[in-house]
Tab-separated table of C-alpha atoms in Angstrom:
chain	number	residue	atom	x	y	z
A	1	ASP	CA	-21.627	44.674	10.398
A	2	ALA	CA	-18.120	45.295	9.093
A	3	GLY	CA	-17.909	41.907	7.453
A	4	VAL	CA	-15.196	39.346	8.061
A	5	ILE	CA	-12.048	41.035	9.297
A	6	GLN	CA	-8.600	39.593	8.764
A	7	SER	CA	-5.247	40.795	9.968
A	8	PRO	CA	-2.638	41.436	8.932
A	9	ARG	CA	-3.429	42.110	5.273
A	10	HIS	CA	0.159	41.482	4.282
A	11	GLU	CA	2.880	39.562	6.060
A	12	VAL	CA	6.465	39.088	4.984
A	13	THR	CA	8.595	36.841	7.124
A	14	GLU	CA	11.686	34.733	6.947
A	15	MET	CA	11.764	30.989	6.786
A	16	GLY	CA	11.613	29.422	10.224
A	17	GLN	CA	9.655	32.212	11.836
A	18	GLU	CA	6.259	31.763	13.442
A	19	VAL	CA	3.328	33.375	11.654
A	20	THR	CA	-0.086	34.049	13.165
A	21	LEU	CA	-3.042	35.061	11.033
A	22	ARG	CA	-6.174	36.416	12.671
A	23	CYS	CA	-9.828	36.435	11.776
A	24	LYS	CA	-12.955	37.996	13.218
A	25	PRO	CA	-16.109	36.439	11.723
A	26	ILE	CA	-19.420	38.143	11.226
A	27	SER	CA	-21.349	38.308	14.471
A	28	GLY	CA	-23.941	35.548	14.751
A	29	HIS	CA	-22.290	33.238	12.256
A	30	ASP	CA	-21.798	29.734	13.587
A	31	TYR	CA	-19.300	28.530	10.989
A	32	LEU	CA	-15.793	29.730	10.302
A	33	PHE	CA	-13.565	28.544	7.480
A	34	TRP	CA	-9.881	28.952	6.693
A	35	TYR	CA	-8.807	28.704	3.044
A	36	ARG	CA	-5.498	28.964	1.236
A	37	GLN	CA	-5.070	30.121	-2.357
A	38	THR	CA	-1.968	29.548	-4.468
A	39	MET	CA	-1.328	29.544	-8.181
A	40	MET	CA	-0.267	25.911	-8.089
A	41	ARG	CA	-3.037	24.438	-5.951
A	42	GLY	CA	-5.860	26.924	-6.339
A	43	LEU	CA	-8.290	27.369	-3.464
A	44	GLU	CA	-8.153	24.801	-0.672
A	45	LEU	CA	-10.221	24.468	2.462
A	46	LEU	CA	-7.822	24.014	5.378
A	47	ILE	CA	-10.158	23.713	8.352
A	48	TYR	CA	-13.577	24.773	9.508
A	49	PHE	CA	-15.232	25.340	12.867
A	50	ASN	CA	-18.797	25.056	14.054
A	51	ASN	CA	-19.618	26.904	17.264
A	52	ASN	CA	-15.889	27.265	17.969
A	53	VAL	CA	-15.241	23.518	17.624
A	54	PRO	CA	-13.003	22.259	14.793
A	55	ILE	CA	-15.095	19.953	12.606
A	56	ASP	CA	-12.758	18.997	9.806
A	57	ASP	CA	-9.046	19.733	9.589
A	58	SER	CA	-8.191	17.235	6.878
A	59	GLY	CA	-7.091	20.073	4.638
A	60	MET	CA	-4.398	21.270	7.008
A	61	PRO	CA	-1.200	20.497	5.132
A	62	GLU	CA	0.959	19.334	8.029
A	63	ASP	CA	1.681	19.644	11.708
A	64	ARG	CA	3.296	23.003	11.236
A	65	PHE	CA	-0.205	24.411	10.777
A	66	SER	CA	-2.620	24.839	13.656
A	67	ALA	CA	-5.877	26.726	14.071
A	68	LYS	CA	-7.845	27.766	17.112
A	69	MET	CA	-11.116	29.457	17.831
A	70	PRO	CA	-11.137	30.435	21.500
A	71	ASN	CA	-14.460	32.236	21.207
A	72	ALA	CA	-17.177	33.046	18.702
A	73	SER	CA	-15.551	36.266	17.581
A	74	PHE	CA	-11.945	35.277	17.015
A	75	SER	CA	-9.866	32.638	15.271
A	76	THR	CA	-6.190	32.217	14.538
A	77	LEU	CA	-4.217	30.219	12.015
A	78	LYS	CA	-0.637	29.638	13.046
A	79	ILE	CA	2.278	28.357	11.017
A	80	GLN	CA	5.344	27.313	12.938
A	81	PRO	CA	7.953	27.150	11.554
A	82	SER	CA	7.078	28.823	8.283
A	83	GLU	CA	8.541	27.719	4.955
A	84	PRO	CA	8.690	29.421	1.537
A	85	ARG	CA	6.091	27.000	0.164
A	86	ASP	CA	3.591	28.395	2.667
A	87	SER	CA	3.524	31.633	0.688
A	88	ALA	CA	-0.097	32.143	-0.353
A	89	VAL	CA	-3.199	34.198	0.263
A	90	TYR	CA	-5.076	32.934	3.295
A	91	PHE	CA	-8.789	33.637	3.436
A	92	CYS	CA	-11.127	33.407	6.362
A	93	ALA	CA	-14.865	33.068	5.765
A	94	SER	CA	-17.916	32.722	7.958
A	95	SER	CA	-21.475	31.583	7.422
A	96	PHE	CA	-24.677	31.219	9.341
A	97	GLN	CA	-25.354	27.668	8.225
A	98	ARG	CA	-23.622	24.927	6.266
A	99	ALA	CA	-24.925	22.882	3.350
A	100	SER	CA	-28.240	24.646	3.360
A	101	SER	CA	-29.909	27.473	1.525
A	102	THR	CA	-28.442	29.923	4.029
A	103	ASP	CA	-24.925	28.600	3.575
A	104	THR	CA	-23.650	31.860	2.133
A	105	GLN	CA	-20.009	32.176	3.009
A	106	TYR	CA	-18.756	35.696	3.500
A	107	PHE	CA	-15.056	36.047	2.869
A	108	GLY	CA	-12.551	38.343	4.436
A	109	PRO	CA	-10.113	40.314	2.277
A	110	GLY	CA	-7.374	37.738	2.824
A	111	THR	CA	-3.852	37.836	4.215
A	112	ARG	CA	-1.067	37.715	1.655
A	113	LEU	CA	1.787	35.778	3.235
A	114	THR	CA	5.279	35.780	1.796
A	115	VAL	CA	7.897	33.566	3.388
A	116	LEU	CA	11.420	34.373	2.250
B	1	GLY	CA	-11.336	13.421	-3.160
B	2	ILE	CA	-13.792	14.610	-5.751
B	3	GLN	CA	-12.751	16.025	-9.123
B	4	VAL	CA	-14.159	19.401	-10.084
B	5	GLU	CA	-13.576	20.584	-13.629
B	6	GLN	CA	-14.558	23.964	-14.971
B	7	SER	CA	-14.794	25.131	-18.535
B	8	PRO	CA	-13.786	27.158	-20.338
B	9	PRO	CA	-10.622	28.092	-18.448
B	10	ASP	CA	-10.605	31.551	-20.014
B	11	LEU	CA	-13.298	33.651	-21.626
B	12	ILE	CA	-13.203	37.090	-23.200
B	13	LEU	CA	-16.496	38.830	-23.925
B	14	GLN	CA	-17.675	42.101	-25.325
B	15	GLU	CA	-19.805	44.059	-22.911
B	16	GLY	CA	-23.447	43.107	-23.348
B	17	ALA	CA	-22.771	39.537	-24.445
B	18	ASN	CA	-24.102	36.440	-22.696
B	19	SER	CA	-22.030	33.529	-21.454
B	20	THR	CA	-22.341	30.062	-19.935
B	21	LEU	CA	-19.791	28.631	-17.545
B	22	ARG	CA	-19.755	24.938	-16.765
B	23	CYS	CA	-18.758	22.892	-13.727
B	24	ASN	CA	-18.485	19.097	-13.882
B	25	PHE	CA	-17.971	17.011	-10.776
B	26	SER	CA	-17.119	13.367	-10.339
B	27	ASP	CA	-19.348	12.280	-7.460
B	28	SER	CA	-22.726	12.908	-5.892
B	29	VAL	CA	-22.827	16.123	-3.915
B	30	ASN	CA	-25.081	17.738	-1.356
B	31	ASN	CA	-23.462	21.144	-1.534
B	32	LEU	CA	-22.492	23.136	-4.606
B	33	GLN	CA	-21.685	26.807	-4.645
B	34	TRP	CA	-20.547	29.362	-7.195
B	35	PHE	CA	-18.148	32.126	-6.226
B	36	HIS	CA	-16.773	35.190	-7.981
B	37	GLN	CA	-13.292	36.507	-7.272
B	38	ASN	CA	-12.895	40.047	-8.540
B	39	PRO	CA	-9.621	41.387	-9.968
B	40	TRP	CA	-8.702	42.714	-6.510
B	41	GLY	CA	-8.960	39.266	-4.968
B	42	GLN	CA	-12.227	39.604	-3.080
B	43	LEU	CA	-14.313	36.417	-3.047
B	44	ILE	CA	-18.078	36.647	-3.146
B	45	ASN	CA	-20.574	33.838	-2.879
B	46	LEU	CA	-23.009	33.889	-5.801
B	47	PHE	CA	-25.214	30.831	-5.359
B	48	TYR	CA	-25.787	27.858	-3.127
B	49	ILE	CA	-27.260	25.415	-5.647
B	50	PRO	CA	-26.862	21.648	-5.079
B	51	SER	CA	-29.794	21.105	-7.457
B	52	GLY	CA	-32.353	23.044	-9.432
B	53	THR	CA	-32.239	26.574	-10.779
B	54	LYS	CA	-31.787	29.955	-9.150
B	55	GLN	CA	-31.635	33.477	-10.500
B	56	ASN	CA	-30.207	36.661	-9.087
B	57	GLY	CA	-30.419	39.622	-11.415
B	58	ARG	CA	-28.345	38.992	-14.528
B	59	LEU	CA	-26.920	35.796	-13.081
B	60	SER	CA	-28.581	32.430	-12.924
B	61	ALA	CA	-27.408	28.916	-12.176
B	62	THR	CA	-28.661	25.438	-12.852
B	63	THR	CA	-27.421	22.210	-11.330
B	64	VAL	CA	-28.367	18.816	-12.715
B	65	ALA	CA	-27.228	16.668	-9.830
B	66	THR	CA	-28.051	13.353	-11.512
B	67	GLU	CA	-25.743	14.238	-14.390
B	68	ARG	CA	-23.131	15.847	-12.155
B	69	TYR	CA	-22.838	19.279	-13.664
B	70	SER	CA	-23.765	22.841	-12.973
B	71	LEU	CA	-24.034	25.856	-15.256
B	72	LEU	CA	-23.650	29.530	-14.458
B	73	TYR	CA	-25.284	31.950	-16.876
B	74	ILE	CA	-24.252	35.565	-17.157
B	75	SER	CA	-26.488	37.736	-19.289
B	76	SER	CA	-25.765	41.218	-20.617
B	77	SER	CA	-22.256	41.063	-19.217
B	78	GLN	CA	-20.660	44.166	-17.721
B	79	THR	CA	-17.030	45.027	-17.096
B	80	THR	CA	-17.646	44.541	-13.401
B	81	ASP	CA	-18.329	40.860	-14.101
B	82	SER	CA	-14.638	40.373	-14.867
B	83	GLY	CA	-12.741	38.073	-12.577
B	84	VAL	CA	-12.544	34.378	-11.849
B	85	TYR	CA	-15.609	32.232	-11.279
B	86	PHE	CA	-15.198	29.189	-9.059
B	87	CYS	CA	-17.424	26.225	-8.528
B	88	ALA	CA	-17.039	24.335	-5.238
B	89	VAL	CA	-18.651	21.101	-4.128
B	90	GLU	CA	-18.990	18.884	-1.095
B	91	ARG	CA	-19.579	15.182	-1.456
B	92	ILE	CA	-22.504	13.531	0.265
B	93	ASN	CA	-21.329	12.334	3.704
B	94	GLY	CA	-18.196	14.374	3.288
B	95	ASN	CA	-16.854	17.384	5.130
B	96	GLN	CA	-14.345	18.686	2.643
B	97	PHE	CA	-15.146	21.460	0.203
B	98	TYR	CA	-13.419	21.126	-3.189
B	99	PHE	CA	-12.903	24.023	-5.580
B	100	GLY	CA	-12.530	23.860	-9.312
B	101	THR	CA	-9.688	25.678	-11.046
B	102	GLY	CA	-11.978	28.451	-12.129
B	103	THR	CA	-13.011	30.267	-15.293
B	104	SER	CA	-11.252	33.567	-15.847
B	105	LEU	CA	-13.667	36.038	-17.435
B	106	THR	CA	-12.659	39.325	-19.020
B	107	VAL	CA	-15.395	41.659	-20.194
B	108	ILE	CA	-14.207	44.288	-22.644
B	109	PRO	CA	-16.060	47.606	-22.924
C-alpha cells in the first residue's frame, strides 16, 4: 500500500478563497482523522470518521470548516472562506481500529496551507 | 479538556546516550499514544500504551495510569532519533484526542 495520500502538498491562497484538502486513507482502515498543526496551538484533532460517518467534530474550529467522507477511500476538508489564521499544516491519518492495541494511526505527509 | 504536559521541552544528546521523556496528564485515560515527528515533518506512531510497558527495539514506553504519567525511553540514541516526540491521550468516555506540546530531541553525532 502507498500509505495515506494527501493532496495538494502545498497550497497558497488568498484570504476569502475556498480551499479543499484531500485525503486517501490506507485501504481497509475504518478510521480517518484530520489534524491541524500550528506553532501556536500544536497538534489538534479536528474531526474523525468511522466507516465514513463523522464521529466527533468538536475540534473543528468554526463553521468555515467542513469535512466529508463520501466513500471509504476519499475524504475532503474544506475551508470556506479561508483566513490567514488558517495557515497551518493539515494532516490526515487512518487506522484500522481506535483505542485498542491495533490503533496505530498512519499519517499522510501533510498539506502546508498558507493563506495570504 | 484534559491537560497533557511533556518534559523536558528540549533535549540534546550525544549519539549513544540514553534518555527518558515524560508525559503527565490530568485525567483518567483509556488511550495514550506516543508519536515521533521527524525533522521533515512526517509523523509516525510509536506506541499505543494506555497502561503497562511495551518495547520496540531501542524504544520502550511505560504508562502508570493510576498516577497519570507515561515515560518513553530511548536507548543508544542515534541521529535518526532526532525530531519531536508527542504524547497524546483520550479521556475515558471521551472522543477527543489531546496532544502534548512535545519534546524536541536533537542527537549529535
